Amino acid sequence: GALQLLIGVARIVVGPAVRTGGPEVATRTAVASVRSTDWIVEALDGSTGVFVLEGEVAVTDLGGTATVVVPPGLGTNVAAGQPPTEPAPWGAARVRSVIARTAPL
């Protein structure tokens, strides 16, 4: 399945059996495809952030010029017209914010 996320934040949790051929999330600047069981996509007007809690996620800019594979505990950012940044730790405040906004009620 595919999800189009224009603006907002979504947390995707997939069973361990679905490692490839699973859901993709497309935003205005990137496409993230599942290689993970727990990850978060934050779509802003001109950028996308992907943070991985468990597993791995492949993130490609919409122009298809570059792909990075993000391991657990790291994130990447994709600005409009730019390739994804190398996976790196996000600050604790940002991680808490995206988790809080996607936590079950």
Backbone as ProteinMPNN parsed JSONL, in Angstrom:
{"seq_chain_A": "GALQLLIGVARIVVGPAVRTGGPEVATRTAVASVRSTDWIVEALDGSTGVFVLEGEVAVTDLGGTATVVVPPGLGTNVAAGQPPTEPAPWGAARVRSVIARTAPL", "coords_chain_A": {"N_chain_A": [[0.815, -1.178, 0.0], [0.245, 2.33, -0.366], [0.811, 5.577, 0.968], [-0.081, 8.929, 0.83], [1.26, 11.738, 2.151], [0.717, 14.95, 2.768], [1.01, 17.187, 4.548], [1.948, 16.953, 7.891], [2.235, 14.402, 10.418], [3.05, 10.978, 10.608], [2.951, 7.756, 12.039], [4.228, 4.627, 11.374], [3.626, 1.288, 11.861], [4.595, -1.927, 11.313], [4.092, -5.403, 10.97], [6.643, -7.885, 11.693], [6.89, -9.705, 9.577], [6.501, -8.339, 7.234], [8.752, -7.04, 5.454], [9.702, -6.246, 2.983], [8.219, -4.899, 0.053], [6.187, -3.749, 1.372], [4.312, -1.022, 2.869], [4.583, 2.301, 1.418], [5.43, 5.688, 1.996], [4.678, 8.665, 0.581], [5.726, 11.99, 0.263], [5.814, 15.558, -0.279], [8.475, 15.887, -0.879], [9.907, 13.495, -0.718], [10.159, 9.849, -0.782], [9.455, 7.239, 1.362], [10.203, 3.928, 2.067], [9.153, 0.797, 3.369], [11.254, -1.018, 5.472], [11.169, -1.736, 7.856], [9.79, -1.967, 11.181], [8.749, -0.042, 12.823], [8.381, 3.262, 12.415], [8.614, 6.817, 11.76], [7.175, 9.422, 9.871], [7.506, 12.759, 9.073], [5.942, 15.295, 7.514], [6.476, 18.404, 6.228], [5.873, 21.693, 4.843], [7.989, 22.229, 2.975], [9.79, 20.175, 3.356], [10.816, 16.877, 4.457], [10.936, 14.629, 7.158], [12.306, 11.615, 8.385], [12.228, 9.238, 10.867], [13.566, 6.428, 12.487], [12.455, 3.929, 14.591], [12.594, 1.194, 14.951], [14.054, -1.396, 13.042], [14.657, -0.765, 9.537], [14.563, 1.926, 7.136], [14.264, 2.86, 3.78], [14.963, 5.858, 2.193], [14.209, 8.059, -0.365], [14.822, 10.875, -2.403], [12.389, 12.866, -4.226], [13.225, 13.321, -6.831], [14.703, 11.132, -7.333], [17.455, 11.006, -7.117], [19.075, 10.201, -5.021], [19.387, 7.744, -2.424], [19.035, 6.891, 0.965], [19.602, 4.551, 3.583], [18.028, 4.266, 6.561], [18.929, 3.473, 9.783], [17.845, 2.054, 13.006], [17.107, 4.455, 15.57], [18.091, 6.676, 14.329], [17.697, 9.483, 12.043], [16.648, 11.082, 8.956], [16.589, 13.927, 6.782], [14.817, 15.553, 4.182], [15.001, 18.1, 2.072], [13.162, 20.184, -0.212], [13.97, 19.465, -3.529], [16.471, 18.493, -2.875], [18.883, 15.896, -2.006], [18.401, 13.172, 0.378], [19.584, 13.724, 3.722], [22.533, 12.396, 5.306], [21.934, 9.662, 7.506], [21.395, 10.497, 10.904], [21.556, 11.213, 14.456], [18.587, 12.562, 15.854], [17.69, 15.452, 17.721], [16.792, 15.133, 21.198], [14.425, 16.497, 21.921], [13.047, 16.8, 19.475], [12.604, 14.119, 18.759], [10.994, 13.277, 20.941], [8.808, 14.945, 20.44], [7.755, 14.087, 17.886], [7.111, 11.451, 18.522], [5.244, 11.821, 20.58], [3.193, 13.077, 19.16], [2.274, 11.019, 17.636], [1.521, 8.978, 19.228], [-0.635, 6.377, 20.45], [-3.989, 7.065, 21.462]], "CA_chain_A": [[0.0, 0.0, 0.0], [0.937, 3.614, -0.405], [0.174, 6.665, 1.691], [0.373, 10.257, 0.436], [1.214, 12.613, 3.317], [1.062, 16.284, 2.292], [1.532, 17.912, 5.709], [1.581, 16.27, 9.118], [3.147, 13.381, 10.909], [2.431, 9.652, 10.656], [3.798, 6.686, 12.556], [3.884, 3.382, 10.689], [4.069, 0.088, 12.565], [4.314, -3.056, 10.428], [4.526, -6.682, 11.524], [7.972, -8.292, 11.245], [6.851, -10.501, 8.353], [6.445, -7.435, 6.08], [10.005, -6.29, 5.409], [9.821, -5.666, 1.653], [6.94, -4.881, -0.63], [5.212, -3.189, 2.292], [3.826, 0.312, 2.559], [5.433, 3.431, 1.127], [4.842, 6.983, 2.315], [5.164, 9.707, -0.32], [5.461, 13.364, 0.67], [6.139, 16.496, -1.361], [9.906, 15.921, -1.167], [10.586, 12.206, -0.586], [9.405, 8.604, -0.652], [10.045, 6.331, 2.344], [9.651, 2.589, 1.869], [9.316, -0.011, 4.571], [12.219, -2.066, 5.759], [11.141, -1.503, 9.289], [8.534, -2.292, 11.845], [8.252, 1.113, 13.564], [9.055, 4.457, 11.922], [7.795, 8.028, 11.759], [7.382, 10.358, 8.773], [7.0, 14.099, 9.358], [5.908, 16.075, 6.279], [6.253, 19.831, 6.358], [5.594, 22.266, 3.528], [9.104, 22.104, 2.043], [10.754, 19.163, 3.766], [10.325, 15.63, 5.045], [11.838, 13.974, 8.096], [11.988, 10.211, 8.651], [12.943, 8.739, 12.036], [13.347, 4.994, 12.62], [12.482, 3.403, 15.951], [12.972, -0.227, 14.879], [14.201, -1.86, 11.663], [15.308, 0.15, 8.604], [13.701, 2.553, 6.127], [14.953, 3.467, 2.646], [14.376, 7.167, 1.883], [14.674, 8.574, -1.651], [14.232, 12.151, -2.793], [11.429, 12.678, -5.314], [13.929, 13.292, -8.102], [15.349, 9.832, -7.472], [18.901, 11.155, -7.263], [19.829, 9.55, -3.936], [18.655, 6.967, -1.423], [19.773, 6.504, 2.168], [18.919, 3.576, 4.428], [18.084, 4.805, 7.914], [18.839, 2.424, 10.808], [17.135, 2.455, 14.223], [17.664, 5.5, 16.414], [18.577, 7.781, 13.509], [16.726, 10.079, 11.14], [17.136, 11.817, 7.798], [15.734, 15.027, 6.359], [14.869, 15.777, 2.743], [14.467, 19.396, 1.668], [12.71, 20.205, -1.601], [15.011, 19.517, -4.538], [17.745, 18.045, -2.322], [18.915, 14.485, -1.615], [18.286, 12.964, 1.82], [20.803, 13.877, 4.499], [23.032, 11.153, 5.89], [21.257, 9.368, 8.771], [22.059, 11.065, 12.079], [20.642, 11.342, 15.592], [17.77, 13.766, 16.001], [17.691, 15.913, 19.102], [15.799, 14.486, 22.068], [13.154, 17.228, 21.878], [12.347, 16.475, 18.226], [12.14, 12.728, 18.856], [9.838, 13.269, 21.857], [7.686, 15.62, 19.784], [7.095, 13.245, 16.867], [6.515, 10.287, 19.187], [4.043, 12.288, 21.296], [2.138, 13.392, 18.193], [1.811, 9.796, 16.957], [1.214, 7.96, 20.235], [-2.052, 6.011, 20.527], [-4.757, 7.756, 22.503]], "C_chain_A": [[0.862, 1.244, 0.0], [0.114, 4.657, 0.321], [0.771, 7.959, 1.185], [0.186, 11.17, 1.629], [1.67, 13.996, 2.879], [1.672, 17.135, 3.399], [1.057, 17.155, 6.936], [2.627, 15.244, 9.498], [2.394, 12.062, 11.004], [3.438, 8.665, 11.218], [3.307, 5.387, 11.941], [4.484, 2.227, 11.477], [3.627, -1.104, 11.73], [4.837, -4.313, 11.097], [5.845, -7.124, 10.939], [7.981, -9.082, 9.947], [6.878, -9.62, 7.11], [7.692, -6.567, 6.085], [10.231, -5.658, 4.042], [8.461, -5.745, 0.999], [5.826, -4.346, 0.247], [4.871, -1.762, 1.922], [4.94, 1.309, 2.24], [4.686, 4.685, 1.555], [5.494, 8.004, 1.402], [4.763, 11.063, 0.229], [5.81, 14.27, -0.507], [7.611, 16.481, -1.739], [10.595, 14.567, -1.158], [9.6, 11.054, -0.614], [10.16, 7.728, 0.335], [9.39, 4.974, 2.167], [10.057, 1.695, 3.022], [10.453, -1.006, 4.448], [12.27, -2.13, 7.278], [9.836, -1.977, 9.879], [7.96, -1.103, 12.59], [9.046, 2.344, 13.145], [8.072, 5.602, 11.818], [8.187, 8.89, 10.569], [6.733, 11.678, 9.163], [7.095, 14.918, 8.071], [5.576, 17.524, 6.603], [6.073, 20.399, 4.954], [6.733, 22.058, 2.541], [10.134, 21.075, 2.425], [10.049, 17.95, 4.369], [11.379, 15.117, 6.004], [11.369, 12.542, 8.314], [12.868, 9.766, 9.819], [12.574, 7.275, 12.239], [13.494, 4.581, 14.083], [12.96, 1.961, 15.968], [13.049, -0.633, 13.418], [14.976, -0.856, 10.829], [14.283, 0.715, 7.642], [14.593, 3.131, 5.043], [14.226, 4.758, 2.301], [15.039, 7.699, 0.618], [14.037, 9.921, -1.918], [13.339, 11.944, -4.009], [12.084, 12.684, -6.685], [14.647, 11.983, -8.356], [16.857, 9.903, -7.586], [19.7, 10.435, -6.192], [18.881, 8.822, -3.0], [19.579, 6.736, -0.243], [18.935, 5.472, 2.907], [19.142, 4.02, 5.863], [17.926, 3.663, 8.919], [18.121, 2.938, 12.058], [17.885, 3.515, 15.02], [18.19, 6.704, 15.665], [17.457, 8.311, 12.625], [17.425, 10.72, 9.965], [16.134, 12.914, 7.491], [15.914, 15.216, 4.87], [14.204, 17.117, 2.457], [14.079, 19.326, 0.196], [13.895, 20.36, -2.547], [16.379, 19.053, -4.077], [17.72, 16.543, -2.044], [18.722, 14.358, -0.103], [19.636, 13.198, 2.5], [21.263, 12.5, 4.975], [22.302, 10.905, 7.209], [22.088, 9.863, 9.955], [21.064, 11.107, 13.229], [19.843, 12.638, 15.485], [17.89, 14.195, 17.451], [16.566, 15.264, 19.895], [14.447, 15.177, 22.006], [12.369, 16.894, 20.616], [11.802, 15.053, 18.265], [10.923, 12.642, 19.772], [8.607, 13.875, 21.193], [6.986, 14.723, 18.766], [6.472, 12.004, 17.49], [5.231, 10.687, 19.895], [2.891, 12.558, 20.342], [1.604, 12.164, 17.474], [1.447, 8.692, 17.939], [-0.282, 7.642, 20.235], [-2.734, 6.754, 21.669], [-5.157, 6.831, 23.599]], "O_chain_A": [[2.049, 1.207, 0.324], [-1.117, 4.629, 0.296], [1.993, 8.09, 1.111], [-0.943, 11.363, 2.081], [2.858, 14.212, 2.643], [2.73, 17.736, 3.212], [-0.107, 16.76, 7.014], [3.74, 15.224, 8.973], [1.239, 12.028, 11.428], [4.629, 8.73, 10.911], [2.115, 5.082, 11.98], [5.688, 2.187, 11.728], [2.438, -1.28, 11.467], [5.899, -4.297, 11.719], [6.154, -6.78, 9.799], [9.009, -9.12, 9.272], [7.24, -10.094, 6.033], [7.69, -5.477, 6.658], [10.894, -4.624, 3.951], [7.64, -6.584, 1.369], [4.649, -4.472, -0.092], [5.109, -1.335, 0.792], [6.069, 1.187, 2.716], [3.458, 4.74, 1.486], [6.71, 8.192, 1.435], [3.613, 11.273, 0.614], [6.07, 13.787, -1.609], [7.98, 16.996, -2.794], [11.759, 14.477, -1.549], [8.389, 11.238, -0.49], [11.358, 7.494, 0.175], [8.164, 4.873, 2.12], [11.149, 1.815, 3.576], [10.585, -1.727, 3.459], [13.268, -2.521, 7.883], [8.901, -2.339, 9.164], [6.788, -1.135, 12.965], [10.227, 2.47, 13.468], [6.858, 5.398, 11.791], [9.371, 9.073, 10.285], [5.561, 11.718, 9.537], [8.193, 15.203, 7.593], [4.531, 17.826, 7.179], [6.117, 19.651, 3.977], [6.481, 21.742, 1.379], [11.242, 21.081, 1.888], [8.874, 17.992, 4.732], [12.573, 15.16, 5.708], [10.169, 12.287, 8.417], [14.091, 9.897, 9.774], [11.398, 6.917, 12.17], [14.512, 4.845, 14.723], [13.655, 1.547, 16.896], [12.186, -0.248, 12.629], [15.856, -0.168, 11.346], [13.265, 0.084, 7.357], [15.57, 3.817, 5.342], [13.006, 4.757, 2.134], [16.264, 7.783, 0.533], [12.841, 10.099, -1.687], [13.502, 10.969, -4.742], [11.539, 12.099, -7.62], [15.143, 11.743, -9.457], [17.484, 8.974, -8.093], [20.862, 10.091, -6.407], [17.734, 9.224, -2.809], [20.757, 6.425, -0.416], [17.706, 5.513, 2.863], [20.277, 4.137, 6.327], [16.913, 2.964, 8.912], [17.822, 4.128, 12.155], [19.11, 3.488, 15.134], [18.681, 7.653, 16.277], [16.41, 7.681, 12.476], [18.644, 10.886, 9.97], [14.972, 12.839, 7.891], [17.016, 15.062, 4.344], [12.987, 17.253, 2.586], [14.607, 18.504, -0.553], [14.717, 21.263, -2.391], [17.357, 19.201, -4.811], [16.644, 15.972, -1.865], [18.865, 15.344, 0.619], [20.69, 12.911, 1.932], [20.472, 11.559, 5.038], [22.071, 11.851, 7.962], [23.304, 9.679, 10.006], [19.855, 11.044, 13.003], [20.366, 13.674, 15.075], [18.166, 13.368, 18.32], [15.528, 14.896, 19.345], [13.416, 14.505, 22.037], [11.152, 16.723, 20.675], [10.669, 14.808, 17.852], [9.928, 12.006, 19.422], [7.495, 13.376, 21.364], [5.76, 14.608, 18.78], [5.42, 11.549, 17.041], [4.233, 9.97, 19.819], [1.735, 12.298, 20.676], [0.593, 12.246, 16.777], [1.101, 7.585, 17.525], [-1.106, 8.537, 20.042], [-2.127, 7.03, 22.703], [-5.809, 7.252, 24.555]]}, "name": "protein", "num_of_chains": 1, "seq": "GALQLLIGVARIVVGPAVRTGGPEVATRTAVASVRSTDWIVEALDGSTGVFVLEGEVAVTDLGGTATVVVPPGLGTNVAAGQPPTEPAPWGAARVRSVIARTAPL"}
